[in-house]
XYZ file of C-alpha atoms in Angstrom:
237
model
C 47.468 -220.701 -21.313
C 45.977 -218.356 -23.886
C 42.563 -216.798 -23.289
C 39.532 -218.255 -25.029
C 38.035 -215.959 -27.628
C 34.281 -215.346 -27.546
C 32.058 -213.581 -30.077
C 28.949 -211.804 -28.760
C 26.291 -210.884 -31.350
C 23.657 -208.567 -29.860
C 22.241 -205.240 -31.043
C 21.887 -203.855 -27.513
C 25.094 -201.805 -27.285
C 24.742 -201.173 -23.540
C 24.195 -204.856 -22.793
C 27.059 -205.879 -25.087
C 29.431 -203.492 -23.350
C 28.433 -204.744 -19.893
C 28.593 -208.426 -20.848
C 31.834 -207.914 -22.753
C 33.484 -206.295 -19.759
C 32.271 -209.048 -17.455
C 33.527 -211.836 -19.726
C 36.883 -210.075 -20.061
C 37.132 -209.878 -16.288
C 36.605 -213.638 -16.314
C 39.632 -214.130 -18.541
C 38.067 -214.164 -22.011
C 38.903 -212.199 -25.115
C 35.637 -210.761 -26.438
C 34.605 -209.382 -29.824
C 31.143 -207.919 -30.350
C 28.830 -207.422 -33.326
C 25.470 -205.643 -33.450
C 24.012 -207.293 -36.558
C 23.958 -210.647 -38.282
C 25.999 -209.211 -41.124
C 28.705 -207.974 -38.770
C 28.636 -211.271 -36.911
C 29.090 -213.262 -40.112
C 32.016 -211.040 -41.036
C 33.637 -211.596 -37.641
C 33.155 -215.359 -37.861
C 34.585 -215.491 -41.369
C 37.669 -213.523 -40.384
C 38.530 -214.989 -36.986
C 38.720 -218.107 -34.868
C 36.410 -218.275 -31.844
C 36.034 -220.805 -29.050
C 32.405 -219.857 -28.298
C 29.536 -217.779 -29.664
C 26.872 -215.925 -27.655
C 24.029 -215.131 -30.047
C 20.906 -213.021 -29.598
C 17.885 -214.334 -31.495
C 16.291 -210.956 -32.279
C 18.577 -208.806 -34.441
C 17.811 -205.797 -36.669
C 18.764 -207.533 -39.918
C 17.348 -210.983 -39.281
C 16.765 -213.882 -36.934
C 19.608 -215.434 -34.974
C 18.069 -218.843 -35.664
C 19.015 -218.412 -39.317
C 22.654 -217.918 -38.366
C 22.507 -220.908 -36.034
C 21.235 -223.022 -38.917
C 24.017 -221.756 -41.187
C 26.755 -222.447 -38.662
C 25.620 -226.006 -38.042
C 25.582 -226.713 -41.787
C 29.238 -225.708 -42.268
C 32.115 -228.034 -41.254
C 34.226 -225.172 -39.893
C 31.587 -223.999 -37.403
C 29.505 -227.154 -36.916
C 30.854 -227.777 -33.418
C 31.373 -224.171 -32.299
C 29.909 -223.941 -28.754
C 26.832 -221.712 -29.105
C 24.717 -220.102 -26.408
C 21.491 -218.345 -27.413
C 20.166 -215.201 -25.775
C 16.447 -214.630 -26.075
C 13.968 -212.063 -24.821
C 11.180 -214.149 -26.283
C 9.363 -215.906 -23.498
C 8.064 -218.694 -25.704
C 9.541 -222.160 -25.020
C 9.090 -222.952 -28.724
C 11.828 -220.472 -29.663
C 14.253 -222.175 -27.324
C 13.266 -225.627 -28.547
C 13.727 -224.620 -32.188
C 17.145 -223.182 -31.393
C 18.223 -226.354 -29.601
C 16.931 -228.476 -32.467
C 19.002 -226.393 -34.873
C 22.118 -227.164 -32.840
C 22.479 -224.522 -30.130
C 24.155 -225.952 -27.023
C 22.417 -223.811 -24.409
C 20.164 -220.786 -23.975
C 19.743 -217.949 -21.521
C 16.569 -215.826 -21.344
C 16.799 -212.067 -20.892
C 17.149 -210.428 -18.465
C 20.002 -212.421 -16.978
C 22.805 -212.066 -14.467
C 26.247 -211.610 -16.076
C 27.628 -214.120 -13.559
C 25.269 -216.769 -14.910
C 26.307 -216.049 -18.492
C 29.961 -216.346 -17.507
C 29.286 -219.665 -15.769
C 27.426 -221.027 -18.774
C 30.136 -220.012 -21.241
C 32.763 -221.657 -19.040
C 30.627 -224.814 -18.890
C 30.308 -224.861 -22.692
C 34.071 -224.633 -23.092
C 34.714 -227.346 -20.508
C 32.440 -229.735 -22.362
C 34.039 -228.852 -25.693
C 37.580 -229.574 -24.447
C 38.724 -233.191 -24.156
C 40.431 -234.200 -20.926
C 43.760 -236.060 -20.950
C 42.277 -239.269 -19.501
C 39.381 -239.509 -21.947
C 41.034 -242.046 -24.255
C 38.447 -244.812 -24.040
C 36.290 -245.891 -26.967
C 32.931 -247.463 -26.109
C 31.503 -249.781 -28.753
C 27.890 -250.849 -29.180
C 27.466 -252.759 -32.403
C 27.445 -250.218 -35.251
C 27.905 -247.354 -32.768
C 31.190 -246.326 -31.176
C 31.732 -243.430 -28.779
C 35.261 -242.028 -28.729
C 35.768 -240.138 -25.457
C 39.228 -238.884 -26.391
C 38.204 -237.334 -29.694
C 34.713 -236.509 -28.371
C 32.979 -237.979 -31.367
C 30.370 -240.691 -31.895
C 30.597 -242.788 -35.048
C 28.015 -244.951 -36.779
C 29.556 -247.528 -39.113
C 32.796 -245.548 -38.816
C 31.249 -242.252 -39.940
C 31.151 -239.290 -37.494
C 27.702 -238.464 -36.106
C 26.523 -234.865 -36.322
C 26.064 -234.112 -32.610
C 26.655 -230.939 -30.637
C 28.981 -230.992 -27.637
C 26.045 -231.167 -25.224
C 24.368 -233.961 -27.203
C 27.615 -235.952 -27.152
C 27.813 -235.559 -23.361
C 24.209 -236.698 -22.998
C 24.932 -239.761 -25.111
C 27.985 -240.597 -22.992
C 25.981 -240.328 -19.749
C 23.371 -242.751 -21.086
C 25.892 -245.150 -22.659
C 27.908 -245.412 -19.445
C 24.859 -246.915 -17.702
C 23.382 -249.371 -20.243
C 20.140 -250.937 -19.121
C 19.709 -248.480 -16.267
C 16.822 -246.002 -16.288
C 18.091 -242.468 -15.671
C 15.758 -239.689 -14.598
C 16.237 -236.110 -15.792
C 17.634 -235.242 -12.361
C 20.215 -238.020 -12.588
C 21.191 -236.960 -16.104
C 21.674 -233.370 -15.012
C 23.713 -234.454 -11.984
C 25.978 -236.416 -14.315
C 26.508 -233.448 -16.625
C 28.940 -231.709 -14.298
C 28.580 -227.951 -14.329
C 25.878 -227.907 -16.976
C 23.542 -224.982 -16.358
C 20.249 -226.162 -17.879
C 17.463 -226.625 -15.365
C 16.766 -230.234 -14.379
C 13.182 -230.205 -15.594
C 13.797 -228.283 -18.767
C 12.267 -229.930 -21.816
C 15.463 -229.260 -23.742
C 16.714 -232.660 -22.565
C 13.911 -234.236 -24.589
C 14.872 -232.143 -27.607
C 18.527 -233.162 -27.423
C 17.706 -236.849 -26.956
C 15.341 -236.701 -29.933
C 18.240 -235.362 -31.995
C 20.570 -238.080 -30.692
C 18.053 -240.717 -31.699
C 17.697 -239.270 -35.173
C 21.465 -239.517 -35.660
C 22.327 -242.907 -34.116
C 19.093 -244.752 -34.977
C 19.156 -244.290 -38.742
C 17.563 -247.646 -39.606
C 13.855 -247.875 -38.641
C 14.030 -251.676 -38.933
C 16.569 -251.904 -36.098
C 15.660 -251.831 -32.375
C 15.831 -248.457 -30.661
C 19.063 -247.604 -28.844
C 17.758 -244.867 -26.502
C 14.416 -245.739 -24.950
C 11.908 -243.572 -23.095
C 10.484 -244.975 -19.865
C 7.292 -243.034 -19.366
C 7.253 -241.111 -16.124
C 10.747 -242.267 -15.205
C 13.348 -241.094 -17.732
C 15.570 -242.671 -20.375
C 17.559 -245.864 -20.772
C 20.369 -246.832 -23.129
C 19.454 -250.300 -24.382
C 21.783 -253.156 -23.512
C 23.678 -254.892 -26.306
C 21.328 -257.862 -26.534
C 18.342 -255.536 -26.808
C 19.626 -253.189 -29.511
C 22.286 -254.970 -31.568
C 20.310 -257.824 -33.009
C 21.137 -257.894 -36.691
């Protein structure tokens, strides 16, 4: 099996060298770039299975690149992990809202970065037995192709958002706490009480609940968690 190719965009040359060596020791091929411009050039000229992106770069903000990538069909579903030295939760929330799949604050352990990249790639790769299609009125969730469709049109969800939707849809009518959701997302590194779950679910709602006149599909149970509405609750035409 060929090695997965990862692009690391970070202006800290010492950190890039250390992280690059560690990822290579874990079986990855790694290219590095120290600026947004160099990163864009690498992305335009090569095929990557994952991107590790620093938010603070000398020629701009990594959030801008994240926004660009998610607006282009070729890179819309590229697994993307943000690195940030900014301690503000808002930066992480904005990045997740723009389509990043995960984040890791600096300083970090290289082993944790390796584990998170591996988790991103596992979630992005369909498994041979995932050939079931779940249908809920206008919404269908194709586990084999790893895509959700509304009225037959693909929904714009990241890999992590798709996995979250699957976890909820596999237990319709059952309230799932954040802990239960995280337990179901095998190998996912985000902390159980991280507010990023709320951000991702908000994005899922925006995509699959496009008609404000229709009942909500994903409901919030205050103080308890989330529930995927049963057919009779959400599919009334």
